[in-house]
PDB file of C-alpha atoms and ligand atoms in Angstrom:
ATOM      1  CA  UNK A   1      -4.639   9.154  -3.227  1.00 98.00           C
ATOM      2  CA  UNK A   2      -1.982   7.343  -0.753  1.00 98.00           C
ATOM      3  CA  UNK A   3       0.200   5.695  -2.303  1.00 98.00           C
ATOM      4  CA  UNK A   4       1.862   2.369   0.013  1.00 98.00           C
ATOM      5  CA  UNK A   5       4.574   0.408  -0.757  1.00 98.00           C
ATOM      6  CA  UNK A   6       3.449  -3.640  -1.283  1.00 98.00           C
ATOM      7  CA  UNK A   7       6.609  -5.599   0.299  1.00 98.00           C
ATOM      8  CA  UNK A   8       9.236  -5.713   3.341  1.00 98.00           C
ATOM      9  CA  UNK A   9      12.162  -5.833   1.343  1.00 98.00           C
ATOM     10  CA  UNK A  10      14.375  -3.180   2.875  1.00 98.00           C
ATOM     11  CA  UNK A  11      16.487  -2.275   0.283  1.00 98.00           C
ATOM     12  CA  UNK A  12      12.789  -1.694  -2.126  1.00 98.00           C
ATOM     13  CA  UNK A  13      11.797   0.041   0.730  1.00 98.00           C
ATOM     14  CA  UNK A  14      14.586   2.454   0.675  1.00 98.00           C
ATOM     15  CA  UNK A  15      14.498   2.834  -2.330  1.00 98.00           C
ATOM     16  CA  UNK A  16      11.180   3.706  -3.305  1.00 98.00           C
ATOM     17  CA  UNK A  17      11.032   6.137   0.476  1.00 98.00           C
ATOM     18  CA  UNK A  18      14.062   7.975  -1.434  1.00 97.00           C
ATOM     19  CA  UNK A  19      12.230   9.697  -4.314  1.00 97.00           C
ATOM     20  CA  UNK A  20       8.302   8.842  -3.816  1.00 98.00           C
ATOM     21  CA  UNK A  21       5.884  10.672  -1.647  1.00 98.00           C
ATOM     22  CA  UNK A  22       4.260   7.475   0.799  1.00 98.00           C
ATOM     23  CA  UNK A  23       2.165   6.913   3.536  1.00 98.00           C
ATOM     24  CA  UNK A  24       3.447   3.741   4.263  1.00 98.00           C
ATOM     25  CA  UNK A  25       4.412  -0.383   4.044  1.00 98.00           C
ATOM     26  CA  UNK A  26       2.030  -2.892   3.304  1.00 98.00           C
ATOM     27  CA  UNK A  27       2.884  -6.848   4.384  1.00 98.00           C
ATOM     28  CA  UNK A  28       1.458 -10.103   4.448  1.00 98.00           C
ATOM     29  CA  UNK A  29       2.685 -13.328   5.573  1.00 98.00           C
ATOM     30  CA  UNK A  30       3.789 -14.199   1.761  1.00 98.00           C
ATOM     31  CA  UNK A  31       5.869 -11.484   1.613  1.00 98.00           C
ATOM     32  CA  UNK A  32       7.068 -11.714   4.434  1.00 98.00           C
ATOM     33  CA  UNK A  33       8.059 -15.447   3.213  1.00 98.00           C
ATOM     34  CA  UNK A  34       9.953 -13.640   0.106  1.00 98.00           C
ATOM     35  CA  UNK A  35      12.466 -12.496   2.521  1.00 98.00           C
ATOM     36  CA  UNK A  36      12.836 -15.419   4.110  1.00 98.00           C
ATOM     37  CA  UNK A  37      14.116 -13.902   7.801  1.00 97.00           C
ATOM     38  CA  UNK A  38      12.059 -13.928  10.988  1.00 98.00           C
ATOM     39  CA  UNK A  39       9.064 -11.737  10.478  1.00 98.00           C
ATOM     40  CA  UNK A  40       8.878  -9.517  13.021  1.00 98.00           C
ATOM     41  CA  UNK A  41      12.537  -8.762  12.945  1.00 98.00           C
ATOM     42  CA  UNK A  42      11.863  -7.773   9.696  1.00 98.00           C
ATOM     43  CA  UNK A  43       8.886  -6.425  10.210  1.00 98.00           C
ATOM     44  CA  UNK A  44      11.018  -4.023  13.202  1.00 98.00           C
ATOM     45  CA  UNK A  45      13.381  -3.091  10.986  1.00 98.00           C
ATOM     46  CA  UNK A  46      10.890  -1.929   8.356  1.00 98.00           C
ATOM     47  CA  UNK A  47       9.503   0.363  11.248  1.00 98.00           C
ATOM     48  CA  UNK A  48      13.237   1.484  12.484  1.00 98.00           C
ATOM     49  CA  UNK A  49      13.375   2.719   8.691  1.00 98.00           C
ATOM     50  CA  UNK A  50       9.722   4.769   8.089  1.00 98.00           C
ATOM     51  CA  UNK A  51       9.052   8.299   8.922  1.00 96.00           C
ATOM     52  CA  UNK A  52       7.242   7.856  12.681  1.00 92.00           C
ATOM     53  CA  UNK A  53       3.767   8.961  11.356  1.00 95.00           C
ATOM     54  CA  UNK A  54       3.905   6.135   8.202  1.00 98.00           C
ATOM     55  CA  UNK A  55       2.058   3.263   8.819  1.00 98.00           C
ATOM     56  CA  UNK A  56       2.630  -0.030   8.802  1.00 98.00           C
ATOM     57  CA  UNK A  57       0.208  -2.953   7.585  1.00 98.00           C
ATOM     58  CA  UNK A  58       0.844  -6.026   9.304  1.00 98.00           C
ATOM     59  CA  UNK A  59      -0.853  -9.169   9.312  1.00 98.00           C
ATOM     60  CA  UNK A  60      -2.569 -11.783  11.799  1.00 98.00           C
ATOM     61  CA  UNK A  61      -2.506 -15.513  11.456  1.00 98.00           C
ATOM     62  CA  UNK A  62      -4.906 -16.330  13.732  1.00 98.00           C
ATOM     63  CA  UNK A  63      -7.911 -17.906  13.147  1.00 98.00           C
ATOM     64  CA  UNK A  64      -9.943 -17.238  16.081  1.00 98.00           C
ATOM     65  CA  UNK A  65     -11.252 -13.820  16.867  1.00 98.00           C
ATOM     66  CA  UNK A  66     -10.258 -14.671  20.672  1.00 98.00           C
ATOM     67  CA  UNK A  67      -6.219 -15.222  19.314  1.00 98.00           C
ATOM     68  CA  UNK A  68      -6.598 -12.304  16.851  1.00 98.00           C
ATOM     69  CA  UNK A  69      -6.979  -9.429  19.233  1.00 98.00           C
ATOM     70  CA  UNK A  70      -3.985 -11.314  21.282  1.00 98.00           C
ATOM     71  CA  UNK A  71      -1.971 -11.527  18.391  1.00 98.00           C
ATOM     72  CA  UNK A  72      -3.015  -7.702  17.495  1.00 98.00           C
ATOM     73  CA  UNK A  73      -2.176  -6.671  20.690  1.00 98.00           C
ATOM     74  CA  UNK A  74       0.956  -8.452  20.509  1.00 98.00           C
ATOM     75  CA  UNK A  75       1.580  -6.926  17.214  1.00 98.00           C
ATOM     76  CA  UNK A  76       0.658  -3.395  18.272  1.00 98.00           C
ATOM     77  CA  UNK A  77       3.463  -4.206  21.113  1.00 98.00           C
ATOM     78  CA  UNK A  78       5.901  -4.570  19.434  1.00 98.00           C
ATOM     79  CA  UNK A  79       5.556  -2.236  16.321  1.00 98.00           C
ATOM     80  CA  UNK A  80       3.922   0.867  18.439  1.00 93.00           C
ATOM     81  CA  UNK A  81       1.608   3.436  16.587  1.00 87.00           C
ATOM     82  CA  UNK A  82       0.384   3.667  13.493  1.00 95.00           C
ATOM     83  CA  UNK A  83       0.675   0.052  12.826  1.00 98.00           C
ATOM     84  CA  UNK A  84      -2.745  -1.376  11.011  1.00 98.00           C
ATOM     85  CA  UNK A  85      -3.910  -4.919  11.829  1.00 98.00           C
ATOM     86  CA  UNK A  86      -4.512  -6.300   8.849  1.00 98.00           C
ATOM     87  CA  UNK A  87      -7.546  -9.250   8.915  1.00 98.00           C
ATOM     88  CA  UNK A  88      -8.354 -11.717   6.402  1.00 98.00           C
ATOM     89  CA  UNK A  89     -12.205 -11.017   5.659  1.00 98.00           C
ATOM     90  CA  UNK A  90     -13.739 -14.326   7.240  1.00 98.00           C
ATOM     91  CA  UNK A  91     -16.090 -14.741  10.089  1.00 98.00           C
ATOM     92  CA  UNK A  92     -13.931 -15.039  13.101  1.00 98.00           C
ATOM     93  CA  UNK A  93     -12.193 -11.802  11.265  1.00 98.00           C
ATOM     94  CA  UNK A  94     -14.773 -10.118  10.773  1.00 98.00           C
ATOM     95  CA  UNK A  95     -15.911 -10.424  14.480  1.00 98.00           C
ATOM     96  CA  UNK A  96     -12.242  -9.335  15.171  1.00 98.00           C
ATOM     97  CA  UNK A  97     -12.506  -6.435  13.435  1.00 98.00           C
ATOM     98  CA  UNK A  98     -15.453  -5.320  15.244  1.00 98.00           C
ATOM     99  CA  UNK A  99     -14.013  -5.736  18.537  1.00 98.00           C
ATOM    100  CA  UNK A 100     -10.601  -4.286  17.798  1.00 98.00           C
ATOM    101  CA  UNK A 101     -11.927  -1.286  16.063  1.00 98.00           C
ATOM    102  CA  UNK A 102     -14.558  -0.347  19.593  1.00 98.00           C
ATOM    103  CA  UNK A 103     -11.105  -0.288  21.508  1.00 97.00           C
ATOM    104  CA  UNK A 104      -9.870   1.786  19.220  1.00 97.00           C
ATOM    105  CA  UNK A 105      -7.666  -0.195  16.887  1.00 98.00           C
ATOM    106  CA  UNK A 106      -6.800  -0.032  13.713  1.00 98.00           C
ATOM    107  CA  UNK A 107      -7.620  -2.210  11.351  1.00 98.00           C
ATOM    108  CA  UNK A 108      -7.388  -3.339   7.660  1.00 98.00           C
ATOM    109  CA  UNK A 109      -9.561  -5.822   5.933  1.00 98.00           C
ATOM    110  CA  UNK A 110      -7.398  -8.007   3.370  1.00 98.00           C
ATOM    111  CA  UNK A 111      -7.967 -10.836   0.790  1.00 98.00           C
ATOM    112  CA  UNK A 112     -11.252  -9.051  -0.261  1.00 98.00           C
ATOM    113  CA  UNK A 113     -12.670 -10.069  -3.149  1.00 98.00           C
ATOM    114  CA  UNK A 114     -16.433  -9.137  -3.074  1.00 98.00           C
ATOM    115  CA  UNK A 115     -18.077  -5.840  -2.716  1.00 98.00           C
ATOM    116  CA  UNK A 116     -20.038  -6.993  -0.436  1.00 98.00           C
ATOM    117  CA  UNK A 117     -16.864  -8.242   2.195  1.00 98.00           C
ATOM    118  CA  UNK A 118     -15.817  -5.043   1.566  1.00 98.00           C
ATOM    119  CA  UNK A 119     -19.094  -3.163   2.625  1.00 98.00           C
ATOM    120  CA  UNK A 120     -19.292  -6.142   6.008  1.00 98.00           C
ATOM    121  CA  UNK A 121     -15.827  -5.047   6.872  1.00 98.00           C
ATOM    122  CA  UNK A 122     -16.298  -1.083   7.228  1.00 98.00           C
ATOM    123  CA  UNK A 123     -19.635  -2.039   9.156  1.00 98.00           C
ATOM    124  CA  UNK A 124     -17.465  -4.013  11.321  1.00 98.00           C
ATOM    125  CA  UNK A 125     -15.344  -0.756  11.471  1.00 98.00           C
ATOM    126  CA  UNK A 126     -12.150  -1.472   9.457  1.00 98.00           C
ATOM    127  CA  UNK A 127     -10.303   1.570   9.033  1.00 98.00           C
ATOM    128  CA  UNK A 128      -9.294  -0.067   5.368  1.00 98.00           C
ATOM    129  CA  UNK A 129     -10.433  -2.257   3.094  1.00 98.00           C
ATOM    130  CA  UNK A 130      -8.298  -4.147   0.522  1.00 98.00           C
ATOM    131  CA  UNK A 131      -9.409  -5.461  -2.443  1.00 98.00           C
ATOM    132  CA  UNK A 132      -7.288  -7.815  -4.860  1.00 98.00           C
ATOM    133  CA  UNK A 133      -7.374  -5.645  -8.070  1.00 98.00           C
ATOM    134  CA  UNK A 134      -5.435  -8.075 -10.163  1.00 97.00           C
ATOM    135  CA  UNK A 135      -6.053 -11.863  -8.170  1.00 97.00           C
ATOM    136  CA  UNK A 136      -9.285 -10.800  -8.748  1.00 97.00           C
ATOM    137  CA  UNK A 137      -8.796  -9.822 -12.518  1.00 97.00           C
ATOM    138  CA  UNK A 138      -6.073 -13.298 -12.860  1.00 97.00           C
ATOM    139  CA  UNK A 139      -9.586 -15.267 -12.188  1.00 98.00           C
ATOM    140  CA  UNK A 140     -11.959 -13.431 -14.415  1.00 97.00           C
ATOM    141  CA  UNK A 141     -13.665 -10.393 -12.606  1.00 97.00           C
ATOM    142  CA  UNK A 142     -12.616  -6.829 -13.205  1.00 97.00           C
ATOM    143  CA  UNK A 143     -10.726  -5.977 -10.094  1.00 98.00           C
ATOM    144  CA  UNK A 144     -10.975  -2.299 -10.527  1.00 98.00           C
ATOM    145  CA  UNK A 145     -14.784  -2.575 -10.773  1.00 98.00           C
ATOM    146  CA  UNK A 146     -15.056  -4.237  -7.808  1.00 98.00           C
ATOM    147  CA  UNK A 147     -12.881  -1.971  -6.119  1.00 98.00           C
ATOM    148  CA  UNK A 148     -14.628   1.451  -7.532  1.00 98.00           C
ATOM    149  CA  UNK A 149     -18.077  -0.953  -6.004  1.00 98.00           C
ATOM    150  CA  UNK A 150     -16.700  -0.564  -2.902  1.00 98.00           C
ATOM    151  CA  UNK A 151     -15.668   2.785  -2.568  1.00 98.00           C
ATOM    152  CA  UNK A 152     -19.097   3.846  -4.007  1.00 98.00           C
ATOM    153  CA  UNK A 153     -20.839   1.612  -1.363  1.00 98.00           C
ATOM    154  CA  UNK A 154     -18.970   2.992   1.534  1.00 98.00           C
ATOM    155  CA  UNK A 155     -19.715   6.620   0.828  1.00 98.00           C
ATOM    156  CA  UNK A 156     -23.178   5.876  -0.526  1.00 98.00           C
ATOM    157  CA  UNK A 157     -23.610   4.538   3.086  1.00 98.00           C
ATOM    158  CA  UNK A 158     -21.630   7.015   5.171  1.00 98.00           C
ATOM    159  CA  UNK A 159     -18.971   4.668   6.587  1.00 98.00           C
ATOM    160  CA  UNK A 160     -15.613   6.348   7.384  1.00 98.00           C
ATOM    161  CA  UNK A 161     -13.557   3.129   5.775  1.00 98.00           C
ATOM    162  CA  UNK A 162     -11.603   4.007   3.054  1.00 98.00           C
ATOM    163  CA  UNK A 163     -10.242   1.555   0.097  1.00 98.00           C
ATOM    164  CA  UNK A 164      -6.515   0.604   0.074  1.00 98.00           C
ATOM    165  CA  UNK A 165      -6.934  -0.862  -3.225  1.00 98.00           C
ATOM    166  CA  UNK A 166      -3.980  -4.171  -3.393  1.00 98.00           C
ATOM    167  CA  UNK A 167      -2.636  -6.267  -5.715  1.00 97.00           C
ATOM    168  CA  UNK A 168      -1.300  -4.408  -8.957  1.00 97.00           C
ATOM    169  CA  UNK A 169       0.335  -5.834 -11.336  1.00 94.00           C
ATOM    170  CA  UNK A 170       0.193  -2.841 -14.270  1.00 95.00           C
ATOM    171  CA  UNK A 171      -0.077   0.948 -14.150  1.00 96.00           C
ATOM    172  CA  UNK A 172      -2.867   0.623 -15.564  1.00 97.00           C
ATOM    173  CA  UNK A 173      -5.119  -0.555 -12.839  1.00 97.00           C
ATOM    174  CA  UNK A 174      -3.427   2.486 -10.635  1.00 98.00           C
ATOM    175  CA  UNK A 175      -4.481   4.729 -12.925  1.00 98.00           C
ATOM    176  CA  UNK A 176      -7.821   4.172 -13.294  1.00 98.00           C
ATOM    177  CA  UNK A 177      -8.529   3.863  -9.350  1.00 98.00           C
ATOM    178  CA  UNK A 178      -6.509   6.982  -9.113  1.00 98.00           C
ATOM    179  CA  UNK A 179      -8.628   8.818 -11.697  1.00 98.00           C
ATOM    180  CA  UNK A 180     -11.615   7.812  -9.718  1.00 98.00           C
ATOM    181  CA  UNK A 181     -10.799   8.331  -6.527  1.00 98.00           C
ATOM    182  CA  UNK A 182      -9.550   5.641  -4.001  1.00 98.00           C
ATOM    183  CA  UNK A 183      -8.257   6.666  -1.134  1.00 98.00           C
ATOM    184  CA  UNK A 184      -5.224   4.993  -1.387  1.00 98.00           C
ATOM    185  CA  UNK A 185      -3.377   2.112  -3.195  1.00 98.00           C
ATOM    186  CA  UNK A 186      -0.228  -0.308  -1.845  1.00 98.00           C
ATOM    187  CA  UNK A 187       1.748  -1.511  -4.641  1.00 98.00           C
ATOM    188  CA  UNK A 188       5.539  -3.103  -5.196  1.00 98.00           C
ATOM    189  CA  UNK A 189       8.553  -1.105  -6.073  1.00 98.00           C
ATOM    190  CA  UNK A 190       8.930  -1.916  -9.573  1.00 97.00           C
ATOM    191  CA  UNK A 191       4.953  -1.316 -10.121  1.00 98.00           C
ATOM    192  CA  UNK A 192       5.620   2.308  -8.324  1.00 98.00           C
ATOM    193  CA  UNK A 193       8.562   2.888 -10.389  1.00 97.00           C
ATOM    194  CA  UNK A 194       6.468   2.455 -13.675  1.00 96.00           C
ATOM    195  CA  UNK A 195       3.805   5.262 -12.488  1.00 97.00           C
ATOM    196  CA  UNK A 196       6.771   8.037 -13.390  1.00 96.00           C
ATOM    197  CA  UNK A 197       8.787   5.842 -15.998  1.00 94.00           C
ATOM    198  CA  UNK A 198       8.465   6.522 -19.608  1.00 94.00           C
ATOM    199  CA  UNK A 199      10.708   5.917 -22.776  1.00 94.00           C
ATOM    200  CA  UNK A 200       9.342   9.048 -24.494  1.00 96.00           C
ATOM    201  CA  UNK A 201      10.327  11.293 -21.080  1.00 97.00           C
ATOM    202  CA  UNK A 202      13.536  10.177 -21.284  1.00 96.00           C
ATOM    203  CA  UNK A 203      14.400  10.595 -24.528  1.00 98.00           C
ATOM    204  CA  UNK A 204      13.322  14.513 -24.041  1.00 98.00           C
ATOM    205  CA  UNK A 205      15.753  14.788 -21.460  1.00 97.00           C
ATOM    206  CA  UNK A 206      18.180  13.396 -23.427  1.00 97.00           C
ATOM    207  CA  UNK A 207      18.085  16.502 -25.682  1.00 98.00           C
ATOM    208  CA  UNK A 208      17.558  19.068 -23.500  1.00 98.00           C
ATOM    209  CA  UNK A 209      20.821  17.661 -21.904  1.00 97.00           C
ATOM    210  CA  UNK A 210      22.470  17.599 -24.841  1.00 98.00           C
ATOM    211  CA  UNK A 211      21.151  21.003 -26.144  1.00 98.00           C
ATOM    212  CA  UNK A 212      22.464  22.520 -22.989  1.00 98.00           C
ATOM    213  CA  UNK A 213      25.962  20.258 -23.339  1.00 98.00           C
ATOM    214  CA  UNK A 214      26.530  21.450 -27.054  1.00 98.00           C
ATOM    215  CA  UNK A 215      25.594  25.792 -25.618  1.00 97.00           C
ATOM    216  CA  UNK A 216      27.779  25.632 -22.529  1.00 96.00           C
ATOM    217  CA  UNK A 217      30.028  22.295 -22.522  1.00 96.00           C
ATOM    218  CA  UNK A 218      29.916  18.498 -21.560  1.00 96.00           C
ATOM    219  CA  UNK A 219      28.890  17.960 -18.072  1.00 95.00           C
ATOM    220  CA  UNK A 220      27.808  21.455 -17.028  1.00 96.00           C
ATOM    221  CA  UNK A 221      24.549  23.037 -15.358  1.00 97.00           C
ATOM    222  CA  UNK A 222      23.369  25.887 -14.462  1.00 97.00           C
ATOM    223  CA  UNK A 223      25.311  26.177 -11.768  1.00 96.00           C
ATOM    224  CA  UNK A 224      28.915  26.320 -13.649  1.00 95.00           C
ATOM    225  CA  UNK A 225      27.291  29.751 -14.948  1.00 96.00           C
ATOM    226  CA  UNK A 226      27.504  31.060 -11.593  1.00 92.00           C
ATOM    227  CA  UNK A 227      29.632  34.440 -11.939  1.00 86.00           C
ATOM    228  CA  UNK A 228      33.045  34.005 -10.225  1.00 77.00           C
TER     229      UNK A 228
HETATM  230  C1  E4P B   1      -2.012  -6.363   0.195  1.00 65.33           C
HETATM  231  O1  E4P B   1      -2.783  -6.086   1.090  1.00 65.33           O
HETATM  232  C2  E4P B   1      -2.051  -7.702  -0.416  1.00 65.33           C
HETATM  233  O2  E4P B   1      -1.626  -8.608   0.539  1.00 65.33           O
HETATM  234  C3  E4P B   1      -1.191  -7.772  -1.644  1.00 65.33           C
HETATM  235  O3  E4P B   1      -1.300  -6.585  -2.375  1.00 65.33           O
HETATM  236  C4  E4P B   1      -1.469  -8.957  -2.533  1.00 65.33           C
HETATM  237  O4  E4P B   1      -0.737  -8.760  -3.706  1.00 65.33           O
HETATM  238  P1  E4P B   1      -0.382  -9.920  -4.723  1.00 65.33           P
HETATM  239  O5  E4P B   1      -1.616 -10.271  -5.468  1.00 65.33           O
HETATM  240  O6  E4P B   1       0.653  -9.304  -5.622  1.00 65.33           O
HETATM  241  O7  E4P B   1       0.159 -11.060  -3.930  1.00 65.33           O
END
């Protein structure tokens, strides 16, 4: 499963790039917001920072299909390859989508919250689709369901879109998609963090530490054993 990183603050960026093994940045126009700077300044600095072959999600505004490939184009532009167009899942989207993905484009369908805008969009040729794990748990559906409904409907019916499964809130909900096999997931920093975090971990390298501290002294590895 590829794992994504949920936000386009730098410094979580860097961060989480240092020790995690990731595809890629995910961003919408409210994170973007969160940083309060001018978006695609940001949003060039964010790919100044990733690996050349990591993608980057970035979102339209547009609400016609007819401004959507401009603005995609525009997009593509100025961020260069492997940058995903991320689309809303709404009509004029949708139709976007379709059109982008014949020229070769790559796109993701966001805000989904149905299996069945999920199964539209990788008909329309979306080379992701994102559904809202927790939004969609927050208002009383189980968002992992609906995501493991998609991914079961797009290889039931052959379609090469895979599920970028969005919107964590607990390790939890990674867990379970990862178990079943999503392709990939975007989450924020701190959600990443928890996948490796744990108090009992911790606590066992505590000792070993201090079982190797009280055999060869305070401070020392393996590597003050080294024969002079
Ligand atoms: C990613 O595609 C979504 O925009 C994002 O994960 C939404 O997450 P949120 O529910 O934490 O805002």
């Amino acid at each position: 499963m590829d794992l994504l990183i949920d936000t386009a603050n730098l410094e979580g960026i860097k961060r989480i790039y240092d020790v995690f093994p990731i595809e890629g940045v995910t961003t919408n126009p409210s994170i973007l917001k969160q940083e309060g700077k001018n978006p695609l300044e940001q949003l060039k600095k964010i790919r100044a920072f990733i690996p050349h072959g990591a993608q980057l999600h970035v979102q339209v505004i547009s609400q016609t299909a007819e401004q959507i490939i401009k603005e995609a184009e525009f997009i593509l532009s100025e961020l260069g390859d492997n940058t995903y167009i991320k689309i809303p899942v709404f009509n004029q989207g949708i139709k976007a989508m379709k059109i982008l993905s014949s020229r070769g484009i790559n796109t993701t369908a966001t805000a989904i919250y149905t299996p069945m805008q999920g199964f539209i969009a990788g008909k329309a040729g979306a080379k992701y689709v994102a559904p809202y794990v927790n939004r969609l748990d927050n208002i009383g559906f189980d968002g992992v369901d609906v995501a493991k409904n998609i991914h079961d409907m797009l290889k039931r019916h052959k379609l090469e879109t895979k599920v970028l499964a969005a919107s964590f809130k607990n390790t939890q909900q990674v867990l379970t998609l990862c178990e079943y096999g999503v392709e990939a997931i975007t989450a924020a920093p701190d959600v990443l963090e928890q996948l490796i975090n744990h108090q009992i971990t911790s606590i066992a390298i505590n000792d070993f530490n201090n079982d190797f501290a009280s055999l060869v002294g305070e401070g020392k590895t393996m590597l003050d054993l080294k024969k002079k």
